[in-house]
Coordinates of C-alpha atoms in Angstrom, one line a residue:
M221 CA -20.0 -29.8 -40.7
T222 CA -21.2 -26.2 -40.9
T223 CA -18.4 -23.6 -41.0
T224 CA -17.9 -21.3 -38.1
E225 CA -15.2 -19.2 -39.7
G226 CA -15.4 -15.6 -38.6
L227 CA -18.1 -16.3 -36.0
V228 CA -18.2 -15.8 -32.3
P229 CA -20.8 -16.9 -29.6
I230 CA -23.9 -14.9 -29.2
T231 CA -23.6 -11.9 -26.8
R232 CA -26.1 -10.6 -24.3
D233 CA -26.5 -7.3 -26.2
Y234 CA -27.1 -8.9 -29.5
L235 CA -29.6 -11.4 -28.1
A236 CA -31.5 -8.6 -26.4
R237 CA -31.8 -6.9 -29.7
Y238 CA -33.0 -10.1 -31.3
Y239 CA -35.7 -10.6 -28.6
D240 CA -36.9 -7.0 -29.1
K241 CA -38.4 -8.4 -32.3
Y242 CA -40.4 -10.9 -30.3
P243 CA -42.4 -9.2 -27.5
L244 CA -44.3 -11.7 -25.4
P245 CA -48.0 -11.0 -25.2
P246 CA -48.9 -10.0 -21.6
I247 CA -50.4 -12.5 -19.2
P248 CA -54.0 -11.4 -18.3
D249 CA -54.1 -9.2 -15.3
G250 CA -56.6 -11.5 -13.5
V251 CA -54.0 -14.3 -13.2
T252 CA -52.3 -12.8 -10.2
A253 CA -55.7 -12.1 -8.5
L254 CA -56.8 -15.8 -9.1
S255 CA -53.6 -17.0 -7.4
A256 CA -54.3 -14.8 -4.4
R257 CA -57.9 -15.9 -4.3
L258 CA -57.0 -19.6 -4.3
R259 CA -54.5 -19.0 -1.5
A260 CA -57.1 -17.1 0.5
L261 CA -59.6 -20.0 0.1
S262 CA -56.9 -22.4 1.2
A263 CA -56.2 -20.4 4.3
E264 CA -59.9 -20.6 5.2
L265 CA -59.8 -24.4 5.0
A266 CA -57.4 -24.4 8.0
A267 CA -60.5 -23.6 10.2
A268 CA -61.9 -27.0 9.2
S269 CA -58.7 -28.8 10.1
P270 CA -55.2 -27.6 10.9
F271 CA -52.5 -28.0 8.2
S272 CA -50.4 -31.1 8.3
P273 CA -46.6 -30.6 7.8
E274 CA -47.0 -31.6 4.2
E275 CA -49.8 -29.1 3.7
E276 CA -47.8 -26.4 5.4
H277 CA -44.9 -27.1 3.0
L278 CA -47.4 -26.7 0.0
K279 CA -48.6 -23.4 1.5
Q280 CA -45.1 -22.1 1.8
E281 CA -44.2 -23.1 -1.7
A282 CA -47.3 -21.5 -3.1
S283 CA -46.5 -18.3 -1.3
G284 CA -42.8 -18.3 -2.2
V285 CA -40.8 -17.0 -5.1
P286 CA -40.5 -19.3 -8.1
A287 CA -37.1 -20.5 -9.4
H288 CA -35.2 -18.1 -11.6
K289 CA -34.2 -20.5 -14.4
I290 CA -36.8 -20.9 -17.2
D291 CA -36.2 -24.6 -17.6
E292 CA -36.5 -25.2 -13.9
N293 CA -39.9 -23.5 -13.9
M294 CA -40.9 -25.7 -16.8
W295 CA -40.0 -28.8 -14.8
K296 CA -41.8 -27.3 -11.8
N297 CA -45.0 -26.7 -13.8
R298 CA -44.8 -30.3 -15.2
E299 CA -44.4 -31.7 -11.7
Q300 CA -47.4 -29.7 -10.4
M301 CA -49.6 -30.8 -13.3
E302 CA -48.8 -34.4 -12.5
E303 CA -49.5 -33.8 -8.8
I304 CA -52.9 -32.2 -9.6
L305 CA -53.8 -35.1 -11.9
F306 CA -52.9 -37.5 -9.1
L307 CA -55.4 -35.7 -6.9
L308 CA -58.0 -35.7 -9.6
N309 CA -57.8 -39.4 -10.3
K310 CA -61.3 -40.8 -9.8
S311 CA -60.2 -43.6 -7.4
R312 CA -58.6 -41.0 -5.1
R313 CA -61.5 -38.6 -4.8
P314 CA -63.6 -38.5 -1.7
V315 CA -66.2 -41.3 -1.5
A316 CA -69.1 -38.8 -1.8
L317 CA -67.7 -37.6 -5.1
Q318 CA -67.0 -41.1 -6.4
Q319 CA -70.7 -42.0 -5.6
K320 CA -72.1 -38.6 -6.7
S321 CA -74.2 -38.7 -3.6
T322 CA -76.0 -35.4 -4.3
P323 CA -76.7 -33.2 -7.3
E324 CA -74.1 -30.8 -5.9
D325 CA -71.5 -33.6 -5.8
A326 CA -72.3 -34.6 -9.4
E327 CA -71.8 -31.0 -10.5
I328 CA -68.5 -30.8 -8.7
V329 CA -67.4 -34.1 -10.3
S330 CA -68.3 -32.7 -13.8
T331 CA -66.1 -29.6 -13.1
L332 CA -63.2 -31.8 -11.8
D333 CA -63.4 -34.0 -14.9
D334 CA -63.2 -30.9 -17.1
C335 CA -60.1 -29.7 -15.2
E336 CA -58.5 -33.2 -15.5
T337 CA -59.0 -33.3 -19.3
K338 CA -57.4 -29.8 -19.8
L339 CA -54.4 -30.6 -17.6
K340 CA -53.8 -33.9 -19.3
E341 CA -53.7 -32.2 -22.6
M342 CA -51.4 -29.5 -21.4
L343 CA -49.1 -32.0 -19.7
K344 CA -48.7 -33.9 -22.9
K345 CA -47.9 -30.7 -24.8
L346 CA -45.2 -29.7 -22.3
E347 CA -43.6 -33.1 -22.4
Q348 CA -43.3 -32.9 -26.2
F349 CA -42.0 -29.3 -26.0
Q350 CA -39.2 -30.3 -23.6
L351 CA -38.2 -33.3 -25.8
K352 CA -38.2 -31.1 -29.0
N353 CA -36.2 -28.4 -27.3
A354 CA -33.5 -30.8 -26.0
D355 CA -33.2 -32.3 -29.4
N356 CA -32.9 -28.9 -31.1
V357 CA -30.1 -27.8 -28.8
F358 CA -28.1 -31.0 -29.3
N359 CA -28.6 -31.2 -33.0
T360 CA -27.5 -27.6 -33.4
V361 CA -24.3 -28.3 -31.5
M362 CA -23.7 -31.4 -33.6
T363 CA -24.1 -29.4 -36.8
Y364 CA -20.8 -27.6 -36.0
M365 CA -18.9 -30.8 -34.9
P366 CA -16.7 -32.7 -37.3
Q367 CA -18.8 -35.3 -39.1
D368 CA -16.5 -38.2 -38.3
F369 CA -15.9 -40.5 -35.4
R370 CA -15.7 -37.5 -33.0
G371 CA -19.3 -36.7 -33.7
T372 CA -20.2 -40.4 -33.5
L373 CA -18.5 -40.5 -30.1
I374 CA -20.5 -37.7 -28.7
R375 CA -23.8 -39.1 -30.0
Q376 CA -23.0 -42.5 -28.5
Q377 CA -22.1 -40.8 -25.2
R378 CA -25.4 -39.0 -25.2
E379 CA -27.4 -42.1 -26.0
R380 CA -25.7 -44.1 -23.3
S381 CA -26.2 -41.3 -20.8
E382 CA -29.9 -41.0 -21.6
R383 CA -30.4 -44.7 -21.2
N384 CA -28.7 -44.6 -17.8
K385 CA -30.9 -41.6 -16.8
Q386 CA -34.1 -43.4 -17.8
A387 CA -32.9 -46.5 -15.8
E388 CA -32.5 -44.2 -12.8
V389 CA -36.0 -42.9 -13.2
D390 CA -37.4 -46.4 -13.6
A391 CA -35.6 -47.5 -10.4
V392 CA -37.2 -44.6 -8.4
V393 CA -40.7 -45.5 -9.7
S394 CA -40.1 -49.2 -9.0
A395 CA -39.1 -48.4 -5.4
G396 CA -42.3 -46.6 -4.8
G397 CA -40.9 -43.1 -5.1
S398 CA -43.3 -40.2 -5.1
I399 CA -44.0 -37.8 -8.0
H400 CA -41.7 -35.3 -6.2
D401 CA -38.9 -37.8 -5.9
R402 CA -39.1 -38.5 -9.6
Y403 CA -39.0 -34.8 -10.5
A404 CA -36.2 -34.1 -8.1
L405 CA -34.2 -36.7 -10.0
L406 CA -35.3 -35.4 -13.4
W407 CA -34.1 -31.9 -12.5
K408 CA -30.8 -33.3 -11.2
Q409 CA -30.4 -35.1 -14.6
Q410 CA -31.1 -31.9 -16.4
M411 CA -28.4 -30.2 -14.5
D412 CA -26.1 -33.1 -15.3
R413 CA -26.7 -32.5 -19.0
R414 CA -25.6 -28.9 -18.5
V415 CA -22.4 -30.1 -16.8
Q416 CA -21.7 -32.3 -19.8
L417 CA -22.1 -29.4 -22.2
A418 CA -19.8 -27.3 -20.0
Q419 CA -17.3 -30.2 -20.0
L420 CA -17.3 -30.3 -23.8
G421 CA -16.8 -26.5 -24.0
S422 CA -14.1 -26.5 -21.4
A423 CA -12.4 -29.7 -22.6
T424 CA -12.8 -31.5 -19.3
G425 CA -14.2 -34.8 -18.1
V426 CA -15.1 -37.5 -20.7
Y427 CA -14.5 -35.0 -23.6
K428 CA -11.0 -33.9 -22.6
T429 CA -9.1 -36.1 -25.0
L430 CA -11.7 -35.6 -27.7
V431 CA -11.5 -31.9 -28.0
R432 CA -8.0 -31.0 -26.8
Y433 CA -5.9 -33.9 -28.1
L434 CA -7.5 -34.0 -31.6
V435 CA -7.9 -31.2 -34.1
G436 CA -11.1 -30.2 -35.8
V437 CA -13.6 -29.0 -33.1
P438 CA -14.4 -25.3 -33.8
Q439 CA -13.3 -23.0 -30.9
V440 CA -16.4 -20.9 -31.4
L441 CA -18.5 -23.9 -30.6
L442 CA -16.5 -24.7 -27.4
D443 CA -16.8 -21.1 -26.3
F444 CA -20.6 -21.1 -26.8
I445 CA -21.3 -24.3 -24.9
R446 CA -18.9 -23.3 -22.1
Q447 CA -20.7 -20.0 -21.5
I448 CA -24.3 -21.3 -22.1
N449 CA -24.7 -22.1 -18.4
D450 CA -23.2 -18.9 -16.9
A451 CA -25.5 -17.2 -14.5
N452 CA -24.8 -13.9 -16.2
G453 CA -24.4 -15.2 -19.7
P454 CA -26.5 -14.7 -22.8
M455 CA -29.3 -17.0 -21.5
E456 CA -29.9 -14.5 -18.7
V457 CA -31.5 -12.3 -21.3
Q458 CA -34.2 -14.9 -21.8
R459 CA -34.9 -15.0 -18.1
E460 CA -35.2 -11.2 -17.9
R461 CA -37.4 -10.9 -20.9
Y462 CA -39.7 -13.9 -20.6
G463 CA -39.2 -15.1 -17.0
P464 CA -41.8 -12.9 -15.2
A465 CA -44.7 -14.2 -17.3
L466 CA -43.7 -17.8 -16.6
Y467 CA -43.2 -17.1 -12.9
T468 CA -46.8 -15.8 -12.7
L469 CA -48.1 -19.1 -14.2
T470 CA -45.9 -21.1 -11.9
K471 CA -47.5 -19.4 -8.9
L472 CA -51.0 -20.0 -10.3
V473 CA -50.4 -23.8 -10.7
L474 CA -49.0 -24.0 -7.2
A475 CA -52.1 -22.2 -5.9
V476 CA -54.3 -24.6 -7.8
R477 CA -52.6 -27.6 -6.4
L478 CA -52.7 -26.2 -2.8
Y479 CA -56.4 -25.5 -2.9
L480 CA -57.4 -28.7 -4.6
H481 CA -55.3 -30.8 -2.1
L482 CA -56.8 -29.1 0.9
S483 CA -60.4 -29.0 -0.3
L484 CA -60.5 -32.7 -1.3
A485 CA -58.8 -33.7 2.0
R486 CA -61.5 -31.9 4.0
Y487 CA -64.5 -32.6 1.7
G488 CA -66.2 -34.7 4.5
Q489 CA -65.9 -31.7 6.9
K490 CA -66.5 -28.9 4.4
K491 CA -67.9 -29.4 0.9
I492 CA -66.6 -27.2 -1.9
G493 CA -68.9 -24.2 -2.4
K494 CA -70.4 -23.4 -5.8
D495 CA -68.5 -20.1 -6.0
D496 CA -65.2 -21.8 -4.9
I497 CA -65.4 -24.6 -7.5
A498 CA -66.0 -21.9 -10.1
V499 CA -62.8 -20.1 -9.1
L500 CA -60.9 -23.4 -9.4
Q501 CA -62.3 -24.1 -12.8
Q502 CA -61.5 -20.6 -14.0
A503 CA -58.0 -20.9 -12.7
V504 CA -57.4 -24.2 -14.6
V505 CA -58.9 -22.9 -17.8
I506 CA -56.8 -19.7 -17.8
Y507 CA -53.7 -21.6 -16.7
T508 CA -53.8 -24.2 -19.4
E509 CA -54.6 -21.6 -22.1
E510 CA -51.9 -19.2 -21.1
F511 CA -49.3 -21.9 -20.5
G512 CA -50.0 -23.4 -23.9
K513 CA -49.6 -20.0 -25.5
F514 CA -46.3 -19.4 -23.6
T515 CA -44.7 -22.7 -24.6
T516 CA -45.7 -22.2 -28.3
F517 CA -44.3 -18.7 -28.3
I518 CA -41.1 -19.6 -26.5
G519 CA -40.6 -22.7 -28.7
E520 CA -40.7 -20.6 -31.9
V521 CA -38.5 -17.8 -30.5
F522 CA -35.8 -20.1 -29.1
V523 CA -35.6 -22.4 -32.1
N524 CA -34.9 -19.4 -34.3
A525 CA -32.5 -17.6 -31.9
P526 CA -29.0 -17.2 -33.3
F527 CA -26.2 -19.2 -31.5
F528 CA -23.3 -17.5 -33.4
I529 CA -22.8 -14.1 -34.9
S530 CA -20.0 -12.4 -36.8
A531 CA -17.1 -11.1 -34.8
E532 CA -17.9 -7.6 -36.3
D533 CA -21.5 -7.7 -34.9
A534 CA -20.2 -8.8 -31.5
G535 CA -17.3 -6.4 -31.5
A536 CA -14.9 -9.2 -30.8
D537 CA -12.3 -11.3 -32.6
S538 CA -12.9 -14.9 -33.5
R539 CA -10.4 -17.4 -32.3
K540 CA -9.1 -20.6 -33.9
N541 CA -8.8 -23.9 -32.1
D542 CA -5.1 -24.8 -31.8
E543 CA -5.4 -26.9 -28.6
Y544 CA -4.2 -30.2 -30.1
R545 CA -0.9 -32.1 -30.2
E546 CA 0.8 -33.4 -33.3
T547 CA 3.6 -35.9 -33.1
I548 CA 5.8 -37.2 -36.0
I549 CA 6.7 -40.9 -35.4
P550 CA 9.7 -42.2 -37.4
A551 CA 9.2 -45.5 -39.3
G552 CA 9.7 -48.5 -37.1
K553 CA 9.5 -46.5 -33.8
T554 CA 6.9 -46.8 -31.1
H555 CA 5.2 -43.8 -29.6
E556 CA 3.4 -44.2 -26.3
V557 CA 0.7 -41.8 -25.0
I558 CA -0.7 -42.2 -21.5
L559 CA -4.1 -40.6 -21.0
S560 CA -5.8 -40.2 -17.6
V561 CA -9.6 -40.1 -17.6
E562 CA -11.9 -38.8 -14.9
A563 CA -14.8 -41.3 -15.0
V564 CA -15.3 -45.0 -15.3
N565 CA -16.2 -46.2 -18.8
S566 CA -15.0 -42.9 -20.4
Y567 CA -14.3 -42.9 -24.1
I568 CA -10.9 -42.3 -25.6
A569 CA -10.7 -41.4 -29.3
W570 CA -7.6 -41.4 -31.6
D571 CA -6.5 -41.1 -35.2
F572 CA -3.2 -41.2 -37.0
S573 CA -2.0 -41.2 -40.6
L574 CA 1.0 -42.3 -42.7
Q575 CA 2.7 -39.5 -44.7
Q576 CA 4.8 -40.3 -47.8
G577 CA 6.0 -37.1 -49.4
A578 CA 2.9 -35.1 -50.2
L579 CA 0.6 -38.1 -49.7
S580 CA -1.2 -38.5 -46.4
T581 CA -3.2 -41.6 -45.7
L582 CA -5.5 -42.1 -42.7
L583 CA -4.5 -45.4 -41.1
C584 CA -6.7 -45.6 -38.1
A585 CA -9.5 -43.8 -36.4
G586 CA -11.3 -45.3 -33.5
L587 CA -12.6 -45.1 -29.9
G588 CA -12.7 -47.3 -26.9
D589 CA -13.8 -47.6 -23.3
C590 CA -11.4 -46.9 -20.5
S591 CA -11.7 -47.3 -16.7
S592 CA -8.9 -45.2 -15.3
V593 CA -5.8 -44.9 -17.4
C594 CA -5.5 -45.8 -21.1
V595 CA -2.2 -46.5 -22.9
F596 CA -2.0 -46.6 -26.7
R597 CA 1.1 -47.8 -28.6
V598 CA 1.6 -47.0 -32.3
T599 CA 4.3 -48.4 -34.5
V600 CA 4.2 -46.8 -37.9
G601 CA 6.7 -49.1 -39.7
G602 CA 4.8 -52.3 -38.9
F603 CA 1.5 -50.6 -38.4
L604 CA 0.9 -51.9 -34.9
H605 CA -1.5 -50.2 -32.6
E606 CA -2.9 -51.4 -29.3
G607 CA -4.9 -50.1 -26.5
T608 CA -4.9 -51.1 -22.8
N609 CA -6.9 -49.9 -19.8

């Protein structure tokens, strides 16, 4: 367990000074113009066939304002890449492109194949980035947790939670859910993870007994993970500093999807012009290059960002965690504790020791599942303990 003595959670001002050392290389000026050009080409396709409700929704999204949160934009980009790859799947292309009916069709196919390859590579990199980022955050938090059954409890809770989340995703896919349905669920699950962190920091929910009834969890850690989700907390500095570049790339990938969807759907009525396919290819090339640079840059900056700083640097006093209860049980007596839990299959953790003069011996440490209310009875004389739920 890494010590947090004398430390406090990172502040916005300190984080801003840290990010001053890592300026993000600017996105090329032509990116915004490319997005506008693709939206204009999409509008021209309405002359060939009016927009369907689904297409109108795509148009509105491409013209709208991207989400504010960085991770929400990451998920949106990942979703759009999958949607574009779905459109580029050879079996779903217009018949003329599948058969390469003309030299012009063959040339378009070659361009689409190139776009497909680049987006597949970028999608894989983004998936790996998100997995690595999630593991880094969790492992950093666990570094400051007591390295006993309490840490084991939280790891088990996370593993079980992730298995349940994957089962939910599998169920959506098995039921024929769309790519959008799956990503709506994935984003909801991401928000659930944030709630779990907030619960740990605020000592609520499944973690209530773990962090409040037992001693040993650093208060500085609880303070940090409680404030990590605040709209105006330290993470807002990341959004202000690096968000605009990401928003620009989000708008570009939305414009690419819109144009590709409309042009392939109307290929029988209006073939893609040589200049237009060149614009699409340029957009995909720039998007994948710039998004790759962005994820690499952000990954390096975030993984090295400080979570905790000295109280002197923050201009604040560190606090100790004294939110626990200690009860002395006379020999031969039974002490009963009734604990309410807020979720089915919540974990309850406990420990107690026998003191003889200056000698203190740990007698029991454990955890167990509870459904609504758990009752634990401990008799120190005869060393009886039992748990009910």
